[in-house]
Short mmCIF file of C-alpha atoms (C1' of nucleotides) in Angstrom, two decimals:
data_model
loop_
_atom_site.label_atom_id
_atom_site.label_comp_id
_atom_site.label_asym_id
_atom_site.label_seq_id
_atom_site.Cartn_x
_atom_site.Cartn_y
_atom_site.Cartn_z
CA MET A 564 -12.83 23.83 -10.94
CA HIS A 565 -9.73 21.87 -11.73
CA ILE A 566 -10.04 18.02 -11.26
CA THR A 567 -6.56 16.35 -10.83
CA ASP A 568 -5.68 13.08 -12.36
CA ALA A 569 -6.12 10.89 -9.20
CA GLU A 570 -9.30 12.76 -8.55
CA ARG A 571 -10.45 12.08 -11.99
CA LYS A 572 -10.36 8.35 -11.36
CA ILE A 573 -12.60 8.78 -8.59
CA MET A 574 -15.11 10.83 -10.60
CA GLU A 575 -15.16 8.27 -13.34
CA CYS A 576 -16.40 5.69 -10.90
CA LEU A 577 -18.97 8.03 -9.54
CA TRP A 578 -20.01 9.22 -12.97
CA GLN A 579 -20.50 5.49 -13.94
CA SER A 580 -22.64 4.79 -10.93
CA HIS A 581 -23.75 6.48 -7.89
CA PRO A 582 -24.42 7.05 -5.23
CA ALA A 583 -21.64 4.91 -3.64
CA THR A 584 -19.84 4.45 -0.30
CA SER A 585 -16.17 5.06 0.03
CA THR A 586 -15.86 1.36 0.52
CA GLU A 587 -17.46 0.29 -2.71
CA LEU A 588 -15.30 3.05 -4.48
CA ALA A 589 -12.41 1.60 -2.89
CA GLU A 590 -13.26 -1.90 -4.09
CA ARG A 591 -14.03 -0.73 -7.64
CA LEU A 592 -10.80 1.12 -7.84
CA GLU A 593 -8.59 -1.45 -6.22
CA ASN A 594 -8.02 -3.20 -9.39
CA ALA A 595 -7.27 -0.33 -11.62
CA THR A 596 -5.21 1.77 -9.13
CA GLY A 597 -4.04 -0.43 -6.14
CA TRP A 598 -5.14 2.41 -3.82
CA ARG A 599 -5.75 1.86 0.08
CA GLN A 600 -9.07 2.74 1.47
CA GLY A 601 -7.37 5.82 3.11
CA THR A 602 -6.01 7.13 -0.19
CA VAL A 603 -9.75 6.75 -1.67
CA LYS A 604 -11.17 8.65 1.40
CA ALA A 605 -8.64 11.40 1.27
CA LEU A 606 -9.32 12.02 -2.43
CA LEU A 607 -13.19 12.08 -1.65
CA ASN A 608 -12.46 14.82 0.89
CA ARG A 609 -10.61 16.83 -1.57
CA LEU A 610 -13.42 16.36 -3.96
CA LEU A 611 -15.96 17.40 -1.41
CA ASN A 612 -14.01 20.51 -0.33
CA LYS A 613 -13.78 21.65 -3.99
CA GLY A 614 -17.51 20.93 -4.51
CA ALA A 615 -17.04 18.29 -7.14
CA ILE A 616 -18.87 15.56 -5.18
CA GLU A 617 -21.81 15.36 -2.91
CA ALA A 618 -22.27 13.36 0.28
CA GLU A 619 -25.46 12.13 1.79
CA ARG A 620 -25.27 10.70 5.48
CA VAL A 621 -26.73 7.35 5.55
CA GLY A 622 -26.41 5.52 8.96
CA ARG A 623 -22.78 5.03 9.91
CA GLY A 624 -21.42 6.42 6.69
CA TYR A 625 -21.83 8.49 3.54
CA ARG A 626 -23.18 8.04 0.04
CA TYR A 627 -21.12 9.97 -2.57
CA SER A 628 -22.42 11.25 -5.81
CA PRO A 629 -21.08 13.42 -8.63
CA GLY A 630 -21.64 17.36 -7.97
CA VAL A 631 -20.54 18.18 -11.38
CA SER A 632 -21.37 16.38 -14.59
CA ARG A 633 -18.82 14.61 -16.79
CA GLU A 634 -20.01 16.68 -19.60
CA ASP A 635 -19.01 19.86 -17.88
CA CYS A 636 -15.59 18.49 -16.91
CA VAL A 637 -14.91 17.21 -20.23
CA SER A 638 -15.80 20.59 -21.68
CA GLU A 639 -13.46 22.44 -19.38
CA ALA A 640 -10.61 20.06 -20.03
CA SER A 641 -11.17 20.26 -23.76
CA GLN A 642 -11.15 24.01 -23.81
CA ARG A 643 -8.06 24.17 -21.82
CA PHE A 644 -6.14 21.51 -23.90
CA LEU A 645 -7.20 23.31 -27.01
CA ALA A 646 -6.07 26.62 -25.70
CA ARG A 647 -2.77 25.38 -24.72
CA TRP A 648 -1.83 23.69 -28.05
CA PHE A 649 -4.12 24.88 -30.78
CA ASP A 650 -5.01 28.41 -30.18
CA GLY A 651 -8.44 27.14 -28.87
CA ARG A 652 -9.50 25.79 -32.12
CA LEU A 653 -10.44 22.25 -33.10
CA ALA A 654 -9.41 22.28 -36.82
CA PRO A 655 -5.65 22.42 -36.18
CA LEU A 656 -5.87 19.42 -33.82
CA VAL A 657 -7.61 17.36 -36.44
CA ALA A 658 -5.06 18.83 -38.94
CA HIS A 659 -2.23 17.68 -36.73
CA LEU A 660 -3.57 14.21 -36.02
CA SER A 661 -4.20 13.53 -39.69
CA ASP A 662 -0.60 14.83 -40.59
CA HIS A 663 0.63 12.22 -38.25
CA ARG A 664 -1.48 9.50 -39.27
CA LYS A 665 -3.16 9.27 -35.86
CA ILE A 666 -6.59 8.91 -37.38
CA ASN A 667 -7.61 5.53 -38.59
CA PRO A 668 -10.21 5.17 -41.41
CA GLN A 669 -13.06 4.27 -38.98
CA GLU A 670 -12.77 7.33 -37.13
CA LEU A 671 -12.50 9.32 -40.12
CA GLU A 672 -15.84 7.76 -41.22
CA GLU A 673 -17.21 8.54 -37.86
CA ILE A 674 -16.15 12.23 -37.93
CA LYS A 675 -17.44 12.67 -41.43
CA ALA A 676 -20.73 11.24 -40.38
CA LEU A 677 -20.97 13.74 -37.38
CA ILE A 678 -20.27 16.75 -39.68
CA LYS A 679 -23.01 15.68 -42.01
CA GLU A 680 -25.32 15.57 -39.05
CA LEU A 681 -24.50 18.99 -37.92
CA GLU A 682 -24.91 20.52 -41.40
CA ASP A 683 -28.24 18.75 -41.77
CA GLU A 684 -29.66 20.19 -38.64
CA CYS A 685 -28.38 23.65 -39.12
CA MET B 1001 9.08 13.65 -21.54
CA HIS B 1002 6.67 15.68 -19.73
CA ILE B 1003 6.72 19.47 -20.37
CA THR B 1004 5.05 21.54 -17.59
CA ASP B 1005 3.07 24.60 -18.24
CA ALA B 1006 5.68 27.09 -17.42
CA GLU B 1007 8.23 25.19 -19.15
CA ARG B 1008 5.94 25.11 -22.34
CA LYS B 1009 5.92 28.93 -22.51
CA ILE B 1010 9.67 28.74 -22.71
CA MET B 1011 9.45 26.21 -25.43
CA GLU B 1012 7.00 28.12 -27.48
CA CYS B 1013 9.32 31.07 -27.60
CA LEU B 1014 12.12 28.69 -28.74
CA TRP B 1015 10.04 26.94 -31.16
CA GLN B 1016 9.13 30.35 -32.64
CA SER B 1017 12.85 31.33 -32.98
CA HIS B 1018 16.12 29.98 -32.14
CA PRO B 1019 18.73 29.84 -31.04
CA ALA B 1020 18.13 32.36 -28.39
CA THR B 1021 19.92 33.50 -25.29
CA SER B 1022 18.27 33.56 -21.96
CA THR B 1023 18.30 37.30 -21.85
CA GLU B 1024 16.43 37.38 -25.18
CA LEU B 1025 14.00 34.85 -23.81
CA ALA B 1026 13.44 36.78 -20.76
CA GLU B 1027 12.73 39.87 -22.82
CA ARG B 1028 10.43 38.01 -25.18
CA LEU B 1029 8.54 36.50 -22.19
CA GLU B 1030 8.62 39.54 -19.94
CA ASN B 1031 5.46 40.97 -21.47
CA ALA B 1032 3.33 37.72 -21.38
CA THR B 1033 4.53 36.34 -18.20
CA GLY B 1034 6.23 39.02 -16.00
CA TRP B 1035 8.90 36.57 -15.15
CA ARG B 1036 12.33 37.67 -13.79
CA GLN B 1037 15.45 36.64 -15.45
CA GLY B 1038 16.20 34.19 -12.69
CA THR B 1039 12.84 32.40 -13.28
CA VAL B 1040 13.56 32.02 -16.95
CA LYS B 1041 17.05 30.79 -16.32
CA ALA B 1042 15.87 28.17 -13.78
CA LEU B 1043 13.30 26.97 -16.22
CA LEU B 1044 15.98 26.65 -18.89
CA ASN B 1045 18.00 24.52 -16.57
CA ARG B 1046 15.20 22.16 -15.74
CA LEU B 1047 14.42 21.95 -19.62
CA LEU B 1048 18.12 21.23 -20.21
CA ASN B 1049 18.22 18.43 -17.59
CA LYS B 1050 15.16 16.66 -19.10
CA GLY B 1051 16.59 17.00 -22.68
CA ALA B 1052 14.08 19.23 -24.02
CA ILE B 1053 16.48 21.78 -25.18
CA GLU B 1054 20.05 22.07 -26.15
CA ALA B 1055 22.56 24.70 -25.23
CA GLU B 1056 25.64 25.82 -27.32
CA ARG B 1057 28.30 27.88 -25.54
CA VAL B 1058 28.96 31.13 -27.30
CA GLY B 1059 31.42 33.46 -25.61
CA ARG B 1060 30.31 34.23 -21.99
CA GLY B 1061 26.80 32.58 -22.33
CA TYR B 1062 24.75 29.97 -24.16
CA ARG B 1063 22.35 29.78 -27.08
CA TYR B 1064 19.49 27.66 -26.56
CA SER B 1065 17.55 25.61 -29.04
CA PRO B 1066 14.63 23.25 -28.85
CA GLY B 1067 15.77 19.74 -28.40
CA VAL B 1068 12.31 18.19 -29.26
CA SER B 1069 10.01 19.42 -31.95
CA ARG B 1070 6.71 21.22 -31.13
CA GLU B 1071 5.02 18.46 -33.32
CA ASP B 1072 6.24 15.81 -30.93
CA CYS B 1073 5.27 17.63 -28.08
CA VAL B 1074 1.79 18.31 -29.48
CA SER B 1075 1.45 14.59 -30.44
CA GLU B 1076 2.20 13.64 -26.98
CA ALA B 1077 -0.01 16.11 -25.22
CA SER B 1078 -2.89 15.18 -27.76
CA GLN B 1079 -2.60 11.55 -27.00
CA ARG B 1080 -2.64 11.90 -23.41
CA PHE B 1081 -5.61 14.26 -23.48
CA LEU B 1082 -7.62 12.01 -25.71
CA ALA B 1083 -6.60 8.90 -23.57
CA ARG B 1084 -7.86 10.70 -20.47
CA TRP B 1085 -11.12 11.78 -21.69
CA PHE B 1086 -12.25 10.14 -24.95
CA ASP B 1087 -10.85 6.61 -24.83
CA GLY B 1088 -7.91 7.71 -26.95
CA ARG B 1089 -10.24 8.52 -29.77
CA LEU B 1090 -10.81 11.84 -31.85
CA ALA B 1091 -14.39 11.24 -32.87
CA PRO B 1092 -15.86 11.41 -29.47
CA LEU B 1093 -14.34 14.69 -28.91
CA VAL B 1094 -15.65 16.20 -31.93
CA ALA B 1095 -19.10 14.76 -30.99
CA HIS B 1096 -18.61 16.33 -27.69
CA LEU B 1097 -17.83 19.68 -28.95
CA SER B 1098 -20.42 19.90 -31.45
CA ASP B 1099 -23.22 18.72 -28.75
CA HIS B 1100 -22.15 21.78 -26.90
CA ARG B 1101 -22.10 24.16 -29.78
CA LYS B 1102 -18.46 24.67 -29.27
CA ILE B 1103 -17.65 24.67 -32.97
CA ASN B 1104 -18.44 27.54 -35.27
CA PRO B 1105 -19.29 27.35 -38.67
CA GLN B 1106 -15.85 28.37 -39.99
CA GLU B 1107 -14.34 25.69 -38.00
CA LEU B 1108 -16.71 23.24 -39.37
CA GLU B 1109 -15.87 24.18 -42.94
CA GLU B 1110 -12.09 23.74 -42.16
CA ILE B 1111 -12.52 20.40 -40.78
CA LYS B 1112 -14.74 19.33 -43.67
CA ALA B 1113 -11.92 20.47 -46.06
CA LEU B 1114 -9.35 18.58 -44.04
CA ILE B 1115 -11.28 15.41 -44.39
CA LYS B 1116 -11.88 15.78 -47.96
CA GLU B 1117 -8.11 16.11 -48.41
CA LEU B 1118 -7.51 13.02 -46.31
CA GLU B 1119 -9.92 10.99 -48.36
CA ASP B 1120 -8.67 12.17 -51.70
CA GLU B 1121 -5.00 11.33 -50.90
CA CYS B 1122 -5.91 7.93 -49.77
"C1'" DA C 40 44.25 46.27 -11.25
"C1'" DT C 41 39.81 47.47 -9.32
"C1'" DT C 42 35.22 47.79 -9.71
"C1'" DA C 43 30.81 47.19 -11.92
"C1'" DT C 44 27.79 44.35 -14.82
"C1'" DA C 45 26.04 40.57 -16.96
"C1'" DT C 46 25.41 35.67 -16.96
"C1'" DG C 47 25.03 31.29 -15.12
"C1'" DA C 48 24.65 28.01 -10.95
"C1'" DT C 49 22.85 26.92 -6.58
"C1'" DT C 50 19.56 27.15 -3.22
"C1'" DA C 51 15.01 28.10 -1.33
"C1'" DC C 52 10.49 27.82 -0.45
"C1'" DA C 53 5.63 27.70 -0.66
"C1'" DG C 54 1.69 25.30 -2.86
"C1'" DC C 55 -0.21 21.30 -4.85
"C1'" DG C 56 -0.92 16.32 -5.86
"C1'" DG C 57 -0.50 11.44 -4.70
"C1'" DT C 58 -0.28 8.31 -1.31
"C1'" DA C 59 -1.00 6.78 3.15
"C1'" DA C 60 -0.50 6.03 8.35
"C1'" DA C 61 -2.33 7.27 12.78
"C1'" DC C 62 -6.02 8.44 15.61
"C1'" DG C 63 -10.79 8.29 17.22
"C1'" DC C 64 -15.53 6.77 17.17
"C1'" DA C 65 -19.42 4.07 16.44
"C1'" DA C 66 -21.62 -0.45 15.86
"C1'" DG C 67 -21.75 -5.24 16.23
"C1'" DA C 68 -19.80 -9.72 18.77
"C1'" DG C 69 -19.48 -12.09 22.90
"C1'" DC D 216 -20.55 -3.95 29.28
"C1'" DT D 217 -16.20 -4.60 27.00
"C1'" DC D 218 -13.66 -5.69 22.82
"C1'" DT D 219 -12.91 -5.65 18.22
"C1'" DT D 220 -13.42 -4.09 13.82
"C1'" DG D 221 -14.84 -0.93 10.14
"C1'" DC D 222 -15.40 3.96 8.68
"C1'" DG D 223 -14.35 8.69 8.79
"C1'" DT D 224 -10.97 12.50 10.03
"C1'" DT D 225 -6.68 14.46 10.71
"C1'" DT D 226 -2.15 14.70 9.88
"C1'" DA D 227 2.04 13.59 7.26
"C1'" DC D 228 5.36 13.47 3.74
"C1'" DC D 229 7.60 13.46 -0.47
"C1'" DG D 230 8.28 15.12 -5.11
"C1'" DC D 231 7.03 18.30 -8.57
"C1'" DT D 232 6.02 23.13 -9.97
"C1'" DG D 233 6.14 28.17 -10.14
"C1'" DT D 234 8.84 31.70 -8.72
"C1'" DA D 235 12.73 33.88 -7.19
"C1'" DA D 236 16.79 35.45 -4.34
"C1'" DT D 237 21.48 34.65 -3.70
"C1'" DC D 238 25.87 33.46 -4.80
"C1'" DA D 239 29.73 32.73 -7.89
"C1'" DT D 240 32.25 34.00 -11.93
"C1'" DA D 241 33.59 36.06 -16.25
"C1'" DT D 242 33.88 40.02 -18.97
"C1'" DA D 243 33.91 45.02 -19.52
"C1'" DA D 244 34.95 49.68 -18.13
"C1'" DT D 245 37.83 52.87 -15.69
#
DNA sequence: ATTATATGATTACAGCGGTAAACGCAAGAG
DNA sequence: CTCTTGCGTTTACCGCTGTAATCATATAAT
């Protein structure tokens, strides 16, 4: 399942807090996107059709909830990205970013800590 | 500058070896993509228009070369990807992949080595 | 010089993505 | 009961992407 960029903004909202009505979502997104209600609703329908969200009828309207986890989406996107540019591997990305000074010392520390954890638990 | 997926395949060819004629490129891509010559040529023109490649007239045809480096494209794509999903930071990606067992031991070693290098040279 | 061939340029077209207007219906206001 | 208003559904439209056919032209072969 491929989530587009506009759809992703809706999903982020839902992952953050759900269920939510289309009106609530439109309000929450208004600021960041400037989208009209109709836009939000159209995107919700596309997400429904591809099974990325679920809708539960409540009175006059619906409550929407994510149908896929953010974790899963992130995994898919990461695999796609790494496959495209780095032969599917993480190390070359780290190498690239470090070559281009795109990693600051704090991040470096974080990653080092992560790796230590990984080693310990293995 | 945004390189689309089909365009990227052309670029990969050119980055790998250039300059190259459209015919050479079509031959090299034939296997991987099944594209006709016309398809390759159309993509080359789009890339020319957006300044991603350069063309040098030679006799009847052109020799094409990259106008942007792979490094730069990779940087852009990486920043975009990390911004979308990980607040622009690398550490959370590493954390995610490790949580989901998407890093094999060999990669872990590679990354560890990279980090050690980085530390040493600082 | 005429014909065939290779190369490039133009045009096409369907599908997807972003954005939204238009239309219809239900629920509350008077 | 009628009118307005909010929500949902349908339809629209443009630009981009992937893919290619078609047209034009220059070079090569006869």
